[in-house]
Short mmCIF file of C-alpha atoms in Angstrom, two decimals:
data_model
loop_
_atom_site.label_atom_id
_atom_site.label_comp_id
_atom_site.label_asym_id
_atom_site.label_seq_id
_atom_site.Cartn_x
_atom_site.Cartn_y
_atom_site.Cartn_z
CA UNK A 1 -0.15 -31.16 -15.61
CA UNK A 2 2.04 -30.15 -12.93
CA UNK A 3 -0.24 -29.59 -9.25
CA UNK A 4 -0.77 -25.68 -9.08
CA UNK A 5 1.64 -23.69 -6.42
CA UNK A 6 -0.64 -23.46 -3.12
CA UNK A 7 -0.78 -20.36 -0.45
CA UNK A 8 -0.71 -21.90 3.24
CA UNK A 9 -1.67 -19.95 6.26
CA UNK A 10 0.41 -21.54 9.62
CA UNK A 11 -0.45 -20.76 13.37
CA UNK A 12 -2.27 -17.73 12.74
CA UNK A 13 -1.97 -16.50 16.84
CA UNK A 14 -1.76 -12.29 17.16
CA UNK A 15 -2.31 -10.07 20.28
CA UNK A 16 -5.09 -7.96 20.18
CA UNK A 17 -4.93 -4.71 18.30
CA UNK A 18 -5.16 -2.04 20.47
CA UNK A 19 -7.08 -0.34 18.37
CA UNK A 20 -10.15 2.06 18.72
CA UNK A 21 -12.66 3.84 16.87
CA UNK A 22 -13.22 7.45 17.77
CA UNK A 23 -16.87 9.07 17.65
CA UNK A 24 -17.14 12.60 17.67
CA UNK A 25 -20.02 13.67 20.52
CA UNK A 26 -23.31 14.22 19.25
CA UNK A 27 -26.13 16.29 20.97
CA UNK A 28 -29.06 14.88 21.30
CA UNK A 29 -31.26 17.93 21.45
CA UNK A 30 -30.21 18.38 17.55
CA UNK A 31 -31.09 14.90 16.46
CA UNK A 32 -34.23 15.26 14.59
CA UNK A 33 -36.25 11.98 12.86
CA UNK A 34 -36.19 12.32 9.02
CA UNK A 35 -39.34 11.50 6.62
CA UNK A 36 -38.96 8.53 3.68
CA UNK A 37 -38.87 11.23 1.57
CA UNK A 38 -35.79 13.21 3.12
CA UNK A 39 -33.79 9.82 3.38
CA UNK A 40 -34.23 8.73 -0.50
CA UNK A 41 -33.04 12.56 -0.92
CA UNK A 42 -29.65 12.17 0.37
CA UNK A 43 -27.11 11.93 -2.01
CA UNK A 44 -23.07 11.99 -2.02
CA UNK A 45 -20.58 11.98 1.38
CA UNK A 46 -21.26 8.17 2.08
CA UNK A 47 -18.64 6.59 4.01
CA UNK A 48 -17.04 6.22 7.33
CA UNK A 49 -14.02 7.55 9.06
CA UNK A 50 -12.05 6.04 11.69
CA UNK A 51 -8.81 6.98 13.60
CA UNK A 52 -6.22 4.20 15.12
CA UNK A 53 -5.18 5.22 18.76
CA UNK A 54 -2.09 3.37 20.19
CA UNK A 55 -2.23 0.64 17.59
CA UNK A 56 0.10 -2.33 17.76
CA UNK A 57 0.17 -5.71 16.55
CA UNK A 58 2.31 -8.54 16.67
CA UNK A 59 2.09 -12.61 16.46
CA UNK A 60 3.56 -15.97 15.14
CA UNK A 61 1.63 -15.32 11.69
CA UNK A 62 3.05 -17.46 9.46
CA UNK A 63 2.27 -17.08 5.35
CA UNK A 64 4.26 -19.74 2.78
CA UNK A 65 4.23 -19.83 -0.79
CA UNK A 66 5.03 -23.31 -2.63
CA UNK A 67 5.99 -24.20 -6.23
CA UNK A 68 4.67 -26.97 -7.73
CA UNK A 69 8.56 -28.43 -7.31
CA UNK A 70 8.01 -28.05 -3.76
CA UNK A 71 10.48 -25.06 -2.82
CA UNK A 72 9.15 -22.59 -0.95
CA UNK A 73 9.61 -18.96 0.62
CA UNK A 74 7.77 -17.60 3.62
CA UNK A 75 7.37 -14.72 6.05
CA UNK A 76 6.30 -14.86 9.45
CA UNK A 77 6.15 -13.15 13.07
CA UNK A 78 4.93 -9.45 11.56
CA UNK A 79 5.20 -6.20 13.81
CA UNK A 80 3.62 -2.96 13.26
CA UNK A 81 2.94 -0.12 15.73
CA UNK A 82 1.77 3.67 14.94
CA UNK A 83 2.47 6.74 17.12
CA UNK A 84 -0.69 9.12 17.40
CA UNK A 85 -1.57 12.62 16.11
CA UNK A 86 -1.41 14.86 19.29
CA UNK A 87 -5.22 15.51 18.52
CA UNK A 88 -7.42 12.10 18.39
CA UNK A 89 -9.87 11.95 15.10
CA UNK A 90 -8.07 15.24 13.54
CA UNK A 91 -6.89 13.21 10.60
CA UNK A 92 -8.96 9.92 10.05
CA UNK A 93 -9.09 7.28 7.52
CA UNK A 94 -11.53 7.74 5.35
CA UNK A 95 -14.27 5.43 3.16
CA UNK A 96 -16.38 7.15 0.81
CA UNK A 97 -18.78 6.57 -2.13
CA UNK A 98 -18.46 8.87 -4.54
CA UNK A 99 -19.55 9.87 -7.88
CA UNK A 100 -17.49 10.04 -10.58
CA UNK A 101 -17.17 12.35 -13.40
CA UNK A 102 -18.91 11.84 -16.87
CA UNK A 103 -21.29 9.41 -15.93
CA UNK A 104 -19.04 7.18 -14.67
CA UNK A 105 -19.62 4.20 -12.56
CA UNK A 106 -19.28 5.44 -8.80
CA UNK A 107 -16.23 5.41 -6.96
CA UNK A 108 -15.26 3.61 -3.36
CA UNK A 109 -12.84 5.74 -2.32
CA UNK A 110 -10.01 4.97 0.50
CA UNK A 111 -8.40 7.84 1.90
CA UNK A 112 -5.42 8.09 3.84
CA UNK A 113 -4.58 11.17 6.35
CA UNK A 114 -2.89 14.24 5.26
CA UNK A 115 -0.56 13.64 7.86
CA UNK A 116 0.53 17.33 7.29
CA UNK A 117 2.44 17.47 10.70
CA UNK A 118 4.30 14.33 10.18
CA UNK A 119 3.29 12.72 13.07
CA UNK A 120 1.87 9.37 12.34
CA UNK A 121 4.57 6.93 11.76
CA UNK A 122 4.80 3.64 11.78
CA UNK A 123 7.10 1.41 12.67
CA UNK A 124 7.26 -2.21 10.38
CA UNK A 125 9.11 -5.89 10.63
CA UNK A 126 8.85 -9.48 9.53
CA UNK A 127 11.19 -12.48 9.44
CA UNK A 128 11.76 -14.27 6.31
CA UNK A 129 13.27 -18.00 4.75
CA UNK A 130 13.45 -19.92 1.97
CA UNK A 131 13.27 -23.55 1.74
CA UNK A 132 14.51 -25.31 -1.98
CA UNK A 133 16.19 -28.74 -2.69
CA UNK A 134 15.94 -30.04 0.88
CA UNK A 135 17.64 -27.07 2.34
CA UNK A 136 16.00 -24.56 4.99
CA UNK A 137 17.49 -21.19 5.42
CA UNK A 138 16.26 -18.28 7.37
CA UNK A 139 17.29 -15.36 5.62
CA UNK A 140 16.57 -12.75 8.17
CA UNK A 141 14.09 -10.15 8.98
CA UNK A 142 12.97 -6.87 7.01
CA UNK A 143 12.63 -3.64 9.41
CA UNK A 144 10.77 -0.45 8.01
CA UNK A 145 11.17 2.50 10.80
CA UNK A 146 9.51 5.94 11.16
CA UNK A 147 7.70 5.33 7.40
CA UNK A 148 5.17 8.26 7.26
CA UNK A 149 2.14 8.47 4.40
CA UNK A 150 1.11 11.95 3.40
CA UNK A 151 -2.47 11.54 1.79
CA UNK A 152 -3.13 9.52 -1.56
CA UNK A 153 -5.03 6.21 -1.08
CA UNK A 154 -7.39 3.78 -3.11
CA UNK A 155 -10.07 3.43 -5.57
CA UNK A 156 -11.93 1.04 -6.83
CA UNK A 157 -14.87 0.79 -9.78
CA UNK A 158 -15.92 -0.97 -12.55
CA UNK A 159 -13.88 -0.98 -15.77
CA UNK A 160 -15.33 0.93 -18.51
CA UNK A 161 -14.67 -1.57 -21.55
CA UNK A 162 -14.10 -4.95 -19.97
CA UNK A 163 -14.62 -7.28 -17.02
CA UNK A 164 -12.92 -6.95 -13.61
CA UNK A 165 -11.82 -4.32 -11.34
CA UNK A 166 -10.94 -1.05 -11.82
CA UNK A 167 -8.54 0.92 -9.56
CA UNK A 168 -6.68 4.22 -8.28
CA UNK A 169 -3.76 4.59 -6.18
CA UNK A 170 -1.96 7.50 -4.96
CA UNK A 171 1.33 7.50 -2.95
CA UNK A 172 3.29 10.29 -1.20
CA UNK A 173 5.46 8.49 1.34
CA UNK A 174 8.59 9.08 3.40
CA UNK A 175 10.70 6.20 4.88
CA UNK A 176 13.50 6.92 7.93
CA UNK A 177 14.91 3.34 7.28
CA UNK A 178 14.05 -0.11 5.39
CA UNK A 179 16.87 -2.32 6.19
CA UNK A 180 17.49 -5.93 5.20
CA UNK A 181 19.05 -7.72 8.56
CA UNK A 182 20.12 -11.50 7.66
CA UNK A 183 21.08 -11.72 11.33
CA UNK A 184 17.45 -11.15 12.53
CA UNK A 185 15.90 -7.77 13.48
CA UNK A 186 18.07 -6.82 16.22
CA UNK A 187 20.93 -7.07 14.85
CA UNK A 188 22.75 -4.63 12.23
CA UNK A 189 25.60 -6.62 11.55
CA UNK A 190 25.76 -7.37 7.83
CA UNK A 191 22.90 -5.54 7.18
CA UNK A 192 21.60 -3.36 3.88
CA UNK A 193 20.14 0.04 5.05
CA UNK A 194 18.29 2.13 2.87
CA UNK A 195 18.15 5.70 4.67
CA UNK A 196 15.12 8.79 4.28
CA UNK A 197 13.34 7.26 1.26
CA UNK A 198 11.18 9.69 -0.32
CA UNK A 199 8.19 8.80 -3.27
CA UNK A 200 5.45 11.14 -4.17
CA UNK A 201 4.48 13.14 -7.16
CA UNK A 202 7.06 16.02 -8.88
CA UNK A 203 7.06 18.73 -11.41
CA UNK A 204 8.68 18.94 -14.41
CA UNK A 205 12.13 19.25 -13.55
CA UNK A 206 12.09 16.74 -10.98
CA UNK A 207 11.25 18.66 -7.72
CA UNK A 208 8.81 17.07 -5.27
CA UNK A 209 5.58 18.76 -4.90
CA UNK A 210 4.33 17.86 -1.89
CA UNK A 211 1.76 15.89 -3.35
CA UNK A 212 0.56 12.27 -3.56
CA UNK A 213 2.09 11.04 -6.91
CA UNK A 214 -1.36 9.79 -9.03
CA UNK A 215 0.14 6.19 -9.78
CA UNK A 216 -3.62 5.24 -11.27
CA UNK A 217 -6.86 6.70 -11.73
CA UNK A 218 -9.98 4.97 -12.45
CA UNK A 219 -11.22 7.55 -14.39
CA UNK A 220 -8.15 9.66 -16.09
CA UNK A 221 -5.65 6.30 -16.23
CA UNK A 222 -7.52 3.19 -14.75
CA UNK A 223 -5.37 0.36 -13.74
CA UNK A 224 -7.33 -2.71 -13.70
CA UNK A 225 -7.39 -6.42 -12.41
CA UNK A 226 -9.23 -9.65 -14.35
CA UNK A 227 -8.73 -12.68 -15.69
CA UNK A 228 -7.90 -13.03 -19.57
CA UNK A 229 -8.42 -16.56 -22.00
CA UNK A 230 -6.40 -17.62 -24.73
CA UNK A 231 -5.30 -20.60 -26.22
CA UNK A 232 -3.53 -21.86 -23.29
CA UNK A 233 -6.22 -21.07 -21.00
CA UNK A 234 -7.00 -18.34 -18.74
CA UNK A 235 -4.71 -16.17 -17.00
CA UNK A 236 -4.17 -13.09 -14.39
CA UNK A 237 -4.12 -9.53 -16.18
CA UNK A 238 -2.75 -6.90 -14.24
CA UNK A 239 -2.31 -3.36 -16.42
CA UNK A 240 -2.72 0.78 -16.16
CA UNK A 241 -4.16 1.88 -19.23
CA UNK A 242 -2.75 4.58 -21.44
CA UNK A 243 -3.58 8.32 -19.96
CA UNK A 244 -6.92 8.89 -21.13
CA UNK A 245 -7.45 12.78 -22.62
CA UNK A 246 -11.40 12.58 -22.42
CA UNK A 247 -11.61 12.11 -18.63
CA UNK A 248 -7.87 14.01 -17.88
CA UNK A 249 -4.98 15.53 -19.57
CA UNK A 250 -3.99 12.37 -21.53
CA UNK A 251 -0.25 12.95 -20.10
CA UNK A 252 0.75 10.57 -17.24
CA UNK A 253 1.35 11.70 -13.57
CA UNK A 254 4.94 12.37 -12.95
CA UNK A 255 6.81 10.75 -9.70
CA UNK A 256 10.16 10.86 -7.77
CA UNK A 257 11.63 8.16 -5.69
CA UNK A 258 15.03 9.44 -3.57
CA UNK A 259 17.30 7.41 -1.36
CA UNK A 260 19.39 9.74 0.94
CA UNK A 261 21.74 6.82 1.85
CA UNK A 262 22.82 3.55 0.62
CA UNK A 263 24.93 1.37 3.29
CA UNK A 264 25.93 -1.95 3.99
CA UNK A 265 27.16 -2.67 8.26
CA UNK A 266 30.39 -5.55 8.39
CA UNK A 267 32.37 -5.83 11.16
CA UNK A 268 35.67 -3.97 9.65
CA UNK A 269 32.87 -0.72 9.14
CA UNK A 270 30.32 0.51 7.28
CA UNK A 271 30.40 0.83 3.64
CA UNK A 272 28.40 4.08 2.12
CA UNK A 273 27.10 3.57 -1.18
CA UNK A 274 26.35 7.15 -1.41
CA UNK A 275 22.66 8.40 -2.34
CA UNK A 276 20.28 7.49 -5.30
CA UNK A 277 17.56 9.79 -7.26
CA UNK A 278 14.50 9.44 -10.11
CA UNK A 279 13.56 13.08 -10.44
CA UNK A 280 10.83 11.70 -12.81
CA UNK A 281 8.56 8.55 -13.29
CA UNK A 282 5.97 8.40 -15.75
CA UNK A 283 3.79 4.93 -16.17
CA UNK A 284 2.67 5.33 -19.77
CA UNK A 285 1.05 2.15 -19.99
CA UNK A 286 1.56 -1.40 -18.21
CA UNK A 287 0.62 -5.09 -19.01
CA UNK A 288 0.92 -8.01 -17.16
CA UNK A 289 -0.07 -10.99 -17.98
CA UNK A 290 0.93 -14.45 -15.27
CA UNK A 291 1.44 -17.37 -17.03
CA UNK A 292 -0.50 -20.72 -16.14
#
C-alpha cells in the first residue's frame, strides 16, 4: 500500500496580530451577586462577542501538501489586514449557544457582522508553487482586495440520523478584486482579475436580496461531515442533505454569484472578457465521498 499523502507545516514565524477585544463599561453599583438558584435559572443568549480593531497579520507561514508520488503544492507568506467600523464593538463577532427548533440538539452558532455600512473590508494574499517530477515552480501569488461579508456565518450540531458533525453556513459577500498574479503580488503583468464579485441569496427571478444566501442549515438542510466504511475501508463523507419540509419549506435556498469584469493584463493591453452571472443556485442535495 502506497504511504498516505502527508500535510507539513514549515517555519511557522507571524507578527503579532494587532488585535483587541473590546469590553463594553460596566457599572459597578449595578452588579448584584446571584443565588444557586438564579444561576441554574438562566437559560438561552450564551456566547461571546468580540470586535477586531486594526487587525493585521503577516509571516513566512509555510503549508505543503504531498502525494504519495512525492509531488507537491504549497502556499506560503499569507497577508490579511481589516479596516474598522467608525464605531468600535457596534458590529461584533458573535458565539452563541442556542436552541434549536423541535427538540433539536442545540446549536453553536458563529455569527458574522451585518456590516450594513460596508465598512469592514479586508484586504487578502498568499504566494503559491508546485513542485512534481523534480521540477520547482513558483506559480505566483493570489490577492483578494476590499472583500466585504454582510452577515451569514456558521453552525454546528449533532446530526440527527448518523455519526459526525452537523453544519450551517450562510454567505452574502462582495469582492472588489481576486486576481491571480504569476509574477508575484506586486505585479499585474500577466495577471487574471476577477472584478466586484457578488454571492448572497436571490429571489425568484434572480435578483439579489440583500441577504445571506442559506448554503446549509442544520436543521432545515444539514450539511454534515464523518467518516463512512465499506468494503475498501473507511472514507471522508462530505454531503448537504435534501431540503427537509418538517423543520423548513423542503425547497432549497436560492443564490447568485456575479462577476462585473473578467480581464487578463499582457504587455500589448488588457484583454476584457466581459462580465459573468448565476441569477440562481439551488444545492438540492450533495455527496462526497474521498477515496482511500
Amino acid at each position: 500500500m502506497p504511504p498516505a499523502p502527508r500535510l507539513a507545516l514549515r517555519r511557522i514565524a507571524c507578527l503579532p496580530l494587532l488585535a483587541s477585544v473590546v469590553l463594553a463599561p460596566v457599572s459597578a453599583q449595578g452588579l448584584r451577586p446571584l443565588s444557586d438558584n438564579a444561576l441554574s435559572d438562566v437559560r438561552g443568549r450564551d456566547g461571546v462577542s468580540f470586535d477586531l480593531s486594526g487587525y493585521a497579520m503577516q509571516g513566512d507561514l509555510r503549508v505543503t501538501y504531498t502525494r504519495p508520488d512525492g509531488a507537491s503544492i504549497w502556499a506560503a507568506n499569507p497577508s490579511a489586514s481589516r479596516s474598522d467600523s467608525a464605531q468600535p464593538f457596534s458590529d461584533p463577532y458573535r458565539f452563541d449557544i442556542v436552541r434549536s427548533a423541535n427538540g433539536l440538539a442545540d446549536v453553536a452558532q458563529f455569527s458574522l457582522p451585518h456590516n450594513a455600512g460596508g465598512e469592514q473590508k479586508w484586504q487578502l494574499a498568499y504566494d503559491f508553487g508546485v513542485n512534481a517530477d523534480g521540477v520547482e515552480r513558483y506559480g505566483g501569488a493570489v490577492v483578494v482586495s476590499n472583500l466585504a461579508l454582510y452577515g451569514g456565518g456558521w453552525q454546528f450540531s449533532t446530526p440527527r440520523n448518523e455519526d459526525g458533525l452537523a453544519f450551517g453556513a450562510a454567505l452574502r459577500m462582495e469582492i472588489g478584486q481576486w486576481s491571480l498574479r504569476p509574477n508575484g503580488r506586486n505585479s499585474s503583468s500577466g495577471m487574471l482579475a476577477l472584478d466586484n464579485i457578488r454571492i448572497g441569496a436571490t429571489d425568484e427571478a434572480g435578483n439579489f436580496t440583500g441577504q445571506p444566501w442559506a448554503i446549509a442549515d442544520v436543521a432545515r438542510q444539514p450539511a454534515v461531515v464523518n467518516a463512512l466504511a465499506d468494503a475498501s475501508g473507511p472514507r471522508l463523507h462530505i454531503g448537504i442533505g435534501a431540503p427537509d419540509a418538517q423543520y423548513g419549506s423542503g425547497v432549497a435556498p436560492s443564490g447568485g454569484i456575479e462577476i462585473g469584469k473578467i480581464s487578463f493584463a499582457s504587455p500589448n493591453g488588457n484583454v476584457d472578457l466581459g462580465s459573468s452571472r448565476i441569477g440562481n443556485i439551488q444545492i438540492n442535495y450533495l455527496d462526497i465521498k474521498f477515496k482511500q
